[in-house]
Short mmCIF file of C-alpha atoms in Angstrom, two decimals:
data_model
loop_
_atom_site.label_atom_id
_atom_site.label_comp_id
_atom_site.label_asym_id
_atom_site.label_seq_id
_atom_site.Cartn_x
_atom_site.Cartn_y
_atom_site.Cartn_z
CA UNK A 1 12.83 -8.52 -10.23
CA UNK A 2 16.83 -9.04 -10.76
CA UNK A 3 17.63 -9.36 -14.44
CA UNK A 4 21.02 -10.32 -14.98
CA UNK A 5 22.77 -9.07 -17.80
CA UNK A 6 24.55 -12.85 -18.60
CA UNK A 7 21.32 -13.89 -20.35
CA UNK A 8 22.11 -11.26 -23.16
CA UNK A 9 23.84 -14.03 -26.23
CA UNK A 10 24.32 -11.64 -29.05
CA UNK A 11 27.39 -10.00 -29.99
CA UNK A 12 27.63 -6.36 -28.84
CA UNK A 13 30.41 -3.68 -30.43
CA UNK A 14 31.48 -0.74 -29.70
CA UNK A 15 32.72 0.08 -33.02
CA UNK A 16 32.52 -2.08 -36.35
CA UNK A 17 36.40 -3.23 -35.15
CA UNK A 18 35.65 -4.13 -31.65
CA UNK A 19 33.24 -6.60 -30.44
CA UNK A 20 32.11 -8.15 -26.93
CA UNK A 21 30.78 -11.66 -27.17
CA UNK A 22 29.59 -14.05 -24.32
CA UNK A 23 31.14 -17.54 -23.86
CA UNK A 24 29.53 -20.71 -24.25
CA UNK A 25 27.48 -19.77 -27.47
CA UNK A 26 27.58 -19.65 -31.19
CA UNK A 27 28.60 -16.95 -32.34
CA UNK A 28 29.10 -14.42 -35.89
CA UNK A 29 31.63 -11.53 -36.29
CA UNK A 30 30.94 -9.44 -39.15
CA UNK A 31 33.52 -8.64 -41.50
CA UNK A 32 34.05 -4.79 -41.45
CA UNK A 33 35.07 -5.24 -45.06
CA UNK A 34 32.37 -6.53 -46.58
CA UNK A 35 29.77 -4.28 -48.13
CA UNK A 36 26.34 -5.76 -47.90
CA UNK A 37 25.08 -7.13 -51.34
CA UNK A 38 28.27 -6.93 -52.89
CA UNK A 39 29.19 -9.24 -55.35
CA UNK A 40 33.17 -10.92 -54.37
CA UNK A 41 35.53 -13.21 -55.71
CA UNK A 42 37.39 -13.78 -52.53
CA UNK A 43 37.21 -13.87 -48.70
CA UNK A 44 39.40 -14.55 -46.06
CA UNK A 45 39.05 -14.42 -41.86
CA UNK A 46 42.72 -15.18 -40.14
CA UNK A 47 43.54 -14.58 -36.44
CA UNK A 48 47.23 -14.31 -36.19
CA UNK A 49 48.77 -15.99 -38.90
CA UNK A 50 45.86 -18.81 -39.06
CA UNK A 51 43.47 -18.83 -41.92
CA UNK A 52 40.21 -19.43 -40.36
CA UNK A 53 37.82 -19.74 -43.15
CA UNK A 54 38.16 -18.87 -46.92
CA UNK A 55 35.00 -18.14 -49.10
CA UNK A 56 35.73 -18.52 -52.64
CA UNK A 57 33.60 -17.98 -55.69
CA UNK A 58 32.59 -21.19 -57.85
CA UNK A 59 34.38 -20.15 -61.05
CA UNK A 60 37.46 -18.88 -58.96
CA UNK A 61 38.13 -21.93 -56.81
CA UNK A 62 36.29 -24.03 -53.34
CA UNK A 63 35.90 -22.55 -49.77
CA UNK A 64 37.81 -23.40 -46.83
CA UNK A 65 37.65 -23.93 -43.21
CA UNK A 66 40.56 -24.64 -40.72
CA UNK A 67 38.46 -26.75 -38.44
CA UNK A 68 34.65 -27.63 -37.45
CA UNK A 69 34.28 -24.93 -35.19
CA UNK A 70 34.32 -22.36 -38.01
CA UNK A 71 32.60 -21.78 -41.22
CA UNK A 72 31.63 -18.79 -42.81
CA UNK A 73 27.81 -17.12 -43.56
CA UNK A 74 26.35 -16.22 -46.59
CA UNK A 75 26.81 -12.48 -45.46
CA UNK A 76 30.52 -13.33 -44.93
CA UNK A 77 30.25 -13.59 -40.98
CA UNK A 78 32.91 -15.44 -39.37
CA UNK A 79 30.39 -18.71 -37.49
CA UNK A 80 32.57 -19.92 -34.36
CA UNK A 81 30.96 -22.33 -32.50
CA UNK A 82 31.37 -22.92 -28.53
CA UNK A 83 32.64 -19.43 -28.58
CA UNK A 84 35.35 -19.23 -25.20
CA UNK A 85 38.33 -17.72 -24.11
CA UNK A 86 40.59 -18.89 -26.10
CA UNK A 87 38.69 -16.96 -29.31
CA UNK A 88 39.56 -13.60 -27.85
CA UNK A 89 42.35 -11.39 -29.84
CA UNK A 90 42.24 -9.77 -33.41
CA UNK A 91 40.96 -11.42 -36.72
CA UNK A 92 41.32 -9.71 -39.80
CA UNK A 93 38.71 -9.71 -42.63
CA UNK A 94 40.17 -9.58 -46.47
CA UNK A 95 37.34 -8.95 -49.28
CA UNK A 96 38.40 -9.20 -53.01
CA UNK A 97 35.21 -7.30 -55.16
CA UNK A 98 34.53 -8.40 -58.27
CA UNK A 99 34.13 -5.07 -59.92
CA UNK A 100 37.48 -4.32 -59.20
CA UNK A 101 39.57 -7.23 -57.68
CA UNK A 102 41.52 -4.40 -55.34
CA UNK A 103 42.08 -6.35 -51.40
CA UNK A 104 40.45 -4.44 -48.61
CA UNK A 105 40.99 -5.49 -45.19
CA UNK A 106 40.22 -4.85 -41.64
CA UNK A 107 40.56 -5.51 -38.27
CA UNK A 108 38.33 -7.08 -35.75
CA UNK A 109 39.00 -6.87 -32.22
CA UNK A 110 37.22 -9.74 -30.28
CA UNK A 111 36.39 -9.57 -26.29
CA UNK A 112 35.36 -12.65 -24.27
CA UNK A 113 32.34 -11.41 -21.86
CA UNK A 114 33.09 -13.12 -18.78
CA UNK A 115 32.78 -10.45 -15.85
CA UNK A 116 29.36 -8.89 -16.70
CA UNK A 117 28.92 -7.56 -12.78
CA UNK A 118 26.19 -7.48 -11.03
CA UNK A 119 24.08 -5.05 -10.32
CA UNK A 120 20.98 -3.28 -8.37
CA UNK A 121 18.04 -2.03 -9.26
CA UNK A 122 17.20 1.91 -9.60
CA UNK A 123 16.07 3.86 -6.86
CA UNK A 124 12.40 5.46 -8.50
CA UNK A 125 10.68 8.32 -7.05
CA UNK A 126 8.03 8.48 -10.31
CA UNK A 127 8.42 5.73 -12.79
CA UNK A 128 10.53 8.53 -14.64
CA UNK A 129 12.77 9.86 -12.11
CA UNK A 130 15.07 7.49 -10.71
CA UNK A 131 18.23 7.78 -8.21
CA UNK A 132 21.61 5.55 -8.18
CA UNK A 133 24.28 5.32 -6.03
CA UNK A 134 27.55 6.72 -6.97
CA UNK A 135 30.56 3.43 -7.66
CA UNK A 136 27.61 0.94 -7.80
CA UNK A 137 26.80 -0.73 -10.85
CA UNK A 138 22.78 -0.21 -11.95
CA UNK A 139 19.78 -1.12 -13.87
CA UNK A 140 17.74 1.24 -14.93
CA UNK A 141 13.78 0.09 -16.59
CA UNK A 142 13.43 1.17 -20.21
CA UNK A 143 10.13 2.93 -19.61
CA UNK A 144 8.77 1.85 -23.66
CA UNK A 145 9.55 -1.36 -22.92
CA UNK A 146 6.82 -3.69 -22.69
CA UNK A 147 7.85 -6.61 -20.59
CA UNK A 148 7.67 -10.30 -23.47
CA UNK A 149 6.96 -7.94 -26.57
CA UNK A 150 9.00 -8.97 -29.54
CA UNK A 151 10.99 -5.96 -30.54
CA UNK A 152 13.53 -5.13 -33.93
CA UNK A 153 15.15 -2.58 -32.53
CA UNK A 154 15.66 -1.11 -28.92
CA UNK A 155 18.40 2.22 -28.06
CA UNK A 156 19.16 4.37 -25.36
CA UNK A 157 20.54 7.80 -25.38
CA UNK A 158 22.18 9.97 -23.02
CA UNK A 159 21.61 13.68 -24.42
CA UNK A 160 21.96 13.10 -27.81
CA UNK A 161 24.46 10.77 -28.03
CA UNK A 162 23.46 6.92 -29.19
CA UNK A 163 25.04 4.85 -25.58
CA UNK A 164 23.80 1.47 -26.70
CA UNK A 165 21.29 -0.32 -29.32
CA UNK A 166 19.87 -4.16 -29.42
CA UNK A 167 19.15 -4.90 -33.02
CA UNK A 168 17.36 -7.93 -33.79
CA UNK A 169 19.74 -10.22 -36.34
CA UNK A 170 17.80 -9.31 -39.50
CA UNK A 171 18.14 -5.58 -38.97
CA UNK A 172 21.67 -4.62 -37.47
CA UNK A 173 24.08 -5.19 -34.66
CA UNK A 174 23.96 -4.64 -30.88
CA UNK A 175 26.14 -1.83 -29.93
CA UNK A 176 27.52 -0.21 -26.84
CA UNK A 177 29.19 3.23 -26.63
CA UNK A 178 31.86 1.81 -24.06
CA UNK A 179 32.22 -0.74 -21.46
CA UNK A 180 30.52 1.62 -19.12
CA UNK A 181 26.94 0.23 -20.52
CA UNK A 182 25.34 -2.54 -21.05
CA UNK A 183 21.58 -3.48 -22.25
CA UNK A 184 20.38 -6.16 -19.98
CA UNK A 185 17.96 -9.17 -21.23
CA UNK A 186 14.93 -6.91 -20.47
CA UNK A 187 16.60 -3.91 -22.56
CA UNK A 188 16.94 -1.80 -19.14
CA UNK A 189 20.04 0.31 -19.77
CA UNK A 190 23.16 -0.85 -17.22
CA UNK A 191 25.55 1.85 -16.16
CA UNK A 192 28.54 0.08 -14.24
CA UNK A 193 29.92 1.66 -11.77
CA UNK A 194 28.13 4.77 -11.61
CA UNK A 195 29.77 8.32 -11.39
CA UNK A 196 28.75 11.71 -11.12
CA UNK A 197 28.86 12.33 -14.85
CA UNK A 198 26.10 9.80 -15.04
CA UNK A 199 23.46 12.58 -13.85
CA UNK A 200 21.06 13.73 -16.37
CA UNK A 201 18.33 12.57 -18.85
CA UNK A 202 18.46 9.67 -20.77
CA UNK A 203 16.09 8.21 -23.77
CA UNK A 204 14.95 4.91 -24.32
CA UNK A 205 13.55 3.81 -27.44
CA UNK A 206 11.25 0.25 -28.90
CA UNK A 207 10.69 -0.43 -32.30
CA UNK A 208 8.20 -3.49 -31.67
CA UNK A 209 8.25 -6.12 -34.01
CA UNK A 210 4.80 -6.33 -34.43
CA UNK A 211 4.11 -3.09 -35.59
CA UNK A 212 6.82 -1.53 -36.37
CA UNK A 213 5.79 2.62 -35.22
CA UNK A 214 8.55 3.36 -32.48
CA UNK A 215 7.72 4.18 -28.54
CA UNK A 216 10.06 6.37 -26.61
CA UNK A 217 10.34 7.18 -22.92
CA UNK A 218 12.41 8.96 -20.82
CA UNK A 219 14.29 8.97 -17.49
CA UNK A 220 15.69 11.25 -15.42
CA UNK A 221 18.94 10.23 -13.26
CA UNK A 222 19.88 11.42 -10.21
CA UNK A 223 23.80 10.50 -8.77
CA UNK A 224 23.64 9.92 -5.29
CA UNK A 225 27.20 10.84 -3.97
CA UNK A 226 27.74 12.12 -0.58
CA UNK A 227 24.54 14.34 -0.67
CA UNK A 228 20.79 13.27 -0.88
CA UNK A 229 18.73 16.50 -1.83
CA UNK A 230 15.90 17.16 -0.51
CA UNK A 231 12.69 16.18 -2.50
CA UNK A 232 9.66 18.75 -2.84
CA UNK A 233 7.00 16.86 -3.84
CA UNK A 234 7.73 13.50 -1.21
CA UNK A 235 5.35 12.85 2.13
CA UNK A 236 7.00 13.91 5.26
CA UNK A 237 6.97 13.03 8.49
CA UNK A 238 8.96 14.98 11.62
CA UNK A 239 9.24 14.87 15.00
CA UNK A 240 11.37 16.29 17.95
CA UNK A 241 13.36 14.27 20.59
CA UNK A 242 15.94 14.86 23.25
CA UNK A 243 19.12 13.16 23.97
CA UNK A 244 21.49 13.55 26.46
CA UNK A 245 24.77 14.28 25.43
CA UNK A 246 27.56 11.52 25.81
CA UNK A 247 24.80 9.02 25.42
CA UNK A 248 25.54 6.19 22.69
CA UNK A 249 23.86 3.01 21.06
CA UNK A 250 20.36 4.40 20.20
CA UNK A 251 18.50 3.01 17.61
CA UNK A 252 16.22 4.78 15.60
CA UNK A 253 13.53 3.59 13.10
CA UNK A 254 12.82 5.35 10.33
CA UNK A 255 9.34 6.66 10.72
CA UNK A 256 8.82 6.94 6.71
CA UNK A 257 9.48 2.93 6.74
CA UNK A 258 6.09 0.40 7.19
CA UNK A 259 6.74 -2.96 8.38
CA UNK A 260 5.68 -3.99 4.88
CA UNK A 261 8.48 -2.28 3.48
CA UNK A 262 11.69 -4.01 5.10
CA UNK A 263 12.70 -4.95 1.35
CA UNK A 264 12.87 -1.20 0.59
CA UNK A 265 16.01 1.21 0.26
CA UNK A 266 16.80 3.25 3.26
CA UNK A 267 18.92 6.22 3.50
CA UNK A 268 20.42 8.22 6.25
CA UNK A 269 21.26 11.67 6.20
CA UNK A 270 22.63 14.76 8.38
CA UNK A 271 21.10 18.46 7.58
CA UNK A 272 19.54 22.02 9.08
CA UNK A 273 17.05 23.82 8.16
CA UNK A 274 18.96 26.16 5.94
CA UNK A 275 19.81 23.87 3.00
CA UNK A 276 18.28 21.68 0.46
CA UNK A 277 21.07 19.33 0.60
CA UNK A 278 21.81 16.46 3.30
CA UNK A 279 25.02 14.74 4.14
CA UNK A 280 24.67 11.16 3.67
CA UNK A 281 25.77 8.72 6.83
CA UNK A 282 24.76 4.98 4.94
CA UNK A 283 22.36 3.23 3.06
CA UNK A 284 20.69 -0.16 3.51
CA UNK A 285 19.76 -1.40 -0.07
CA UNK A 286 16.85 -3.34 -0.94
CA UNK A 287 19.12 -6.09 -1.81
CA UNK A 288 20.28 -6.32 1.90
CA UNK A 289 23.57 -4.71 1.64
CA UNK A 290 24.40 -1.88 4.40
CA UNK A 291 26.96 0.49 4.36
CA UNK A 292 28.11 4.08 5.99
CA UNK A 293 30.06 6.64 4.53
CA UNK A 294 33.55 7.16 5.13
CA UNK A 295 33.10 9.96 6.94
CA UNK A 296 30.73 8.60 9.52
CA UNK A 297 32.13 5.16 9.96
CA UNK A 298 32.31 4.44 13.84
CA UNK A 299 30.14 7.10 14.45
CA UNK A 300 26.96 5.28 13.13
CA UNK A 301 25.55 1.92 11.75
CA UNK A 302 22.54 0.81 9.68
CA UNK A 303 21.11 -2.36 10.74
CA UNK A 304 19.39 -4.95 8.81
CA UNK A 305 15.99 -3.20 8.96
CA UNK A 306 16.78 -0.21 8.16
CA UNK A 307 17.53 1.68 11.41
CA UNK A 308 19.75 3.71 12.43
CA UNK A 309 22.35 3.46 15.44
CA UNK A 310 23.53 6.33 17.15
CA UNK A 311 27.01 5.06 18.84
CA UNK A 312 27.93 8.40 19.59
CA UNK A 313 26.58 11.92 20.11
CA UNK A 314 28.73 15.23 20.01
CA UNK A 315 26.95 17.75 18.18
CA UNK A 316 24.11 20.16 20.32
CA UNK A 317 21.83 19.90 17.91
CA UNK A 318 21.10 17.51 14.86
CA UNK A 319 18.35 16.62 12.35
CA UNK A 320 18.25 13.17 11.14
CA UNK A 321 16.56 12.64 7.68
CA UNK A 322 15.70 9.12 6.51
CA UNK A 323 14.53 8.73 2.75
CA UNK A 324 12.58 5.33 1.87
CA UNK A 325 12.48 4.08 -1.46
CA UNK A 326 9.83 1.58 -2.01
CA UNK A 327 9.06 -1.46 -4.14
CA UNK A 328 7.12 1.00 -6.32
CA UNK A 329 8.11 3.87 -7.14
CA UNK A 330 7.68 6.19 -4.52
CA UNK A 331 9.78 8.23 -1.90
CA UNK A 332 9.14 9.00 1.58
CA UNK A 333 11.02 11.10 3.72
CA UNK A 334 11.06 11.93 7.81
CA UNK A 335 13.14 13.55 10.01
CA UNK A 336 13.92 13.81 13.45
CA UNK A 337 15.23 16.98 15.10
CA UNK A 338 17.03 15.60 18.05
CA UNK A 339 18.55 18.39 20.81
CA UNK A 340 21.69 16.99 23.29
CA UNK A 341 21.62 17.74 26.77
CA UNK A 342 24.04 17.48 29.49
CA UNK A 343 22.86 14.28 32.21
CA UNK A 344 20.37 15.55 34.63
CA UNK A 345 18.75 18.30 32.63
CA UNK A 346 14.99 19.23 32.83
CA UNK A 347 15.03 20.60 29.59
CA UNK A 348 12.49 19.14 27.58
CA UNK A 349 9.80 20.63 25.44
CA UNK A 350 6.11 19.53 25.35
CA UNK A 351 6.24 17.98 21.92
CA UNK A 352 9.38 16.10 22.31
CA UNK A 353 10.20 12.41 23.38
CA UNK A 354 13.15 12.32 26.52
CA UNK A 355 15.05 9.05 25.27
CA UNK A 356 16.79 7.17 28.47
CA UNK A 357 20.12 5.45 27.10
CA UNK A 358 20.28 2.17 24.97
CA UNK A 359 16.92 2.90 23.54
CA UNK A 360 15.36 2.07 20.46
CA UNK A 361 13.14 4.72 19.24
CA UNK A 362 10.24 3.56 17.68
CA UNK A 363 7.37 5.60 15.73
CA UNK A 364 3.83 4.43 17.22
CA UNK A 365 2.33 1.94 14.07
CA UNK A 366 -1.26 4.03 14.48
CA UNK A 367 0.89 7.50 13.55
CA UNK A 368 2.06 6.65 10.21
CA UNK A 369 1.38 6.20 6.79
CA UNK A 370 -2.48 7.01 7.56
CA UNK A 371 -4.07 8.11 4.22
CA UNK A 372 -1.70 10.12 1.86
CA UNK A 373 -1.47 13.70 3.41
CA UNK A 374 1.82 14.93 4.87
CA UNK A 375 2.37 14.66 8.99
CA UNK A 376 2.96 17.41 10.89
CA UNK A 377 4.07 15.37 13.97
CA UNK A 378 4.21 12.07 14.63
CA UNK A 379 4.48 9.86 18.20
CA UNK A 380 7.11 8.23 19.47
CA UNK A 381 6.98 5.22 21.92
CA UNK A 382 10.45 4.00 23.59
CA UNK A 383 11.56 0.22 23.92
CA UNK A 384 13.84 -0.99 26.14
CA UNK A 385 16.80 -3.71 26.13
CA UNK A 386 15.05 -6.73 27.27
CA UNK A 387 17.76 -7.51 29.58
CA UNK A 388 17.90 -4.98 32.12
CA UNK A 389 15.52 -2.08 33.59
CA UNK A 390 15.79 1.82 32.47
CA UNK A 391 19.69 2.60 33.56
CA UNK A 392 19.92 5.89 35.21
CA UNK A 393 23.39 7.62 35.10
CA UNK A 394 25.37 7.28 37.77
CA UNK A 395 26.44 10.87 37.58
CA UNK A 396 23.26 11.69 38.14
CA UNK A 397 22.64 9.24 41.03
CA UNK A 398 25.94 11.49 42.84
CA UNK A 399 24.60 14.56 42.22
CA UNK A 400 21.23 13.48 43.93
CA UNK A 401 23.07 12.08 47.27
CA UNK A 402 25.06 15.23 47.41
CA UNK A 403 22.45 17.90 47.70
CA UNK A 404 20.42 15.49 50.07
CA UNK A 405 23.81 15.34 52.09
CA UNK A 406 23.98 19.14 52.05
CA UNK A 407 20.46 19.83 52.28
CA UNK A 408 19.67 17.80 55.40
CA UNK A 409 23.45 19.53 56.33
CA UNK A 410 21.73 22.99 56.49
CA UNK A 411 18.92 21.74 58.10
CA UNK A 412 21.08 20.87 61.21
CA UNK A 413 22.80 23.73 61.55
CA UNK A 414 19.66 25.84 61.62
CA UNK A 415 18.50 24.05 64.06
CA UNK A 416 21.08 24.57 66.48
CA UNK A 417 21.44 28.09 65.43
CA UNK A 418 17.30 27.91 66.48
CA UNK A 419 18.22 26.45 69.82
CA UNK A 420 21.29 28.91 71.00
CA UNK A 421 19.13 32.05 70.52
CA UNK A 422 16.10 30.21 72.43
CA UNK A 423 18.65 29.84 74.81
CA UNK A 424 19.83 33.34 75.11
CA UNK A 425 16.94 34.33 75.59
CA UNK A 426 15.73 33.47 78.20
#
């Protein structure tokens, strides 16, 4: 399930002098001057040149407030209410102590949330290994999380480094590490716009309310850029094919992907069997969005379900990988190790499928996904454009008529060389 990261209301900072808040609710600010349980004489919150709100001990003088929509907490918070746009910019907190009637003061700087993107879900292999696309923006599950549990305190870490925190009011602040992350409603960790530094283990911890004894989990991230690695430890399935070269427009399914799985994230890839790491041709994400890689644009397209559309093919020999990420975590992988031919040619070995133009290849239903063991083969059935019979090549239909022609040519003269030496003969 989509959680979007609007629903989170609470302020978030980055530092104690820079703060993110949403729009549309109240809202505090904490004054960076103010050290908690500290007895003061004087306080003072101004943005610009405006005095905000003015707390001011009874013996001293009253309190102040510039308009309804502020007022000031008993921990010295600046309260705005119907928090918007036009509350972003720097405030500046002034404390006077008691104990030694010396000013301090500070700087807040105060960011309107308004273009929170959205985002997709993480790819999972295991419920701790998960993949993301590189310059997509992406949720990734905190693992401790319990999904309605009342928690005090959640954080994630990348390494050892603190990358954001939810804090429940009465224990701390929310706090991000930079505009790179964000904790969504369901304290998943949100990386936007993913790059390769991204890659590596991350931390999430839950302090629940309830009891209080903390619960940690970790994931493991894998950046998708233009390579997909090859996975030890997912179910395979392969088979062989042969296409003539110069032939365009064929569709193939990905035999890894059940019918019951059109929601799930396919990828496309190019490799050999000498390395571990594929070149990536597109993706069609859960969410329904399709796309192909720069450097295979025109070349190929994904289709809504998943497939994948050969429009041209130049290379002698290729294998196709296609990697299915399911609703669950999970990853499947298959591959098809397709040889090109030149039109005409018997080649063809006796576990391959020949593949007549503007076919869609299709893995037969009672071949796959039966039990959990890994396939060693799998069938392949071929269906054809509804619209027209199998089109044979007209090259081929030339090269047919022109033996005949010479053929039955030969034939003739034979048969008239036959007839002269009869004739001499005799």
């Amino acid at each position: 399930m989509k959680i979007e990261a609007r629903n989170v209301k609470l302020p978030t900072y980055l530092s104690p002098n820079e703060v993110v808040l949403p729009r549309g609710h109240t809202q505090h600010i904490r004054c960076p001057s103010y050290i908690k349980g500290e007895r003061v004489s004087l306080v003072f919150w101004f943005k610009g040149e405006q005095l905000l709100a003015r707390y001011t001990h009874p013996k001293v003088g009253s309190s102040y407030a510039w308009s309804d929509r502020y007022r000031m907490s008993y921990s010295h918070d600046l309260v705005i209410s119907h928090f918007d746009l036009q509350d972003q910019g720097e405030y500046v907190c002034s404390v006077v102590p008691s104990a030694t009637g010396l000013q301090r003061r500070q700087l807040v700087s105060v960011t309107v949330l308004t273009d929170v993107p959205s985002f997709k879900e993480a790819m999972y292999n295991t419920t701790s290994d998960a993949y993301v696309q590189r310059n997509k923006t992406y949720h990734i599950q905190c693992p401790s999380y319990r999904e309605g549990e009342s928690v005090s305190l959640v954080f994630w870490f990348k390494g050892g480094q603190l990358i954001t925190r939810f804090a429940n009011p009465a224990v701390g602040t929310n706090f991000i590490s930079s505009r790179h992350y964000w904790m969504s409603s369901s304290h998943g960790l949100v990386i936007n716009r993913v790059q390769a530094a991204d890659d590596g283990d991350y931390m999430c911890g839950v302090v629940p309310t309830a009891t209080g004894v903390q619960r940690k989990g970790s994931v493991r991230v894998t950046v998708l850029g233009p390579k997909f690695p090859i996975v030890d430890d997912a179910l395979y399935v392969n088979t062989g094919l042969i296409l003539e070269r110069g032939q365009g427009h064929v569709t193939m399914t990905c035999p890894a992907l059940r019918m019951d799985q059109q929601a799930a994230t396919v990828y496309w890839s190019l490799g050999n069997e000498e390395t571990m790491d594929t070149s990536i041709i597109g993706v069609k994400f859960s969410d329904g969005e399709a796309m192909v890689s720069d450097d295979y644009r025109g070349d190929y397209n994904i289709t809504d379900g998943g497939s994948l559309v050969l429009n041209t093919l130049d290379m002698p020999t290729s294998r196709f990988w296609c990697h299915v990420f399911t609703d669950q975590p999970g990853l499947f992988c298959a591959y098809y190790d397709i040889t090109k031919t030149v039109p005409c040619s018997t080649t063809e070995s006796a576990t391959s499928g020949k593949v007549g133009r503007s076919d869609e290849i299709i893995p037969q239903e009672s071949d796959i996904f039966q039990g959990k063991a890994p396939y060693d083969s799998i069938a392949l059935s071929t269906a054809k454009l509804p619209d027209g019979p199998y089109i044979v090549p007209v090259a081929c239909l030339l090269t047919v008529l022109i033996m005949f022609i010479l053929v039955k040519g030969d034939i003739r003269n034979e048969d008239a060389e036959s007839g002269m030496q009869t004739q001499g003969n005799k």
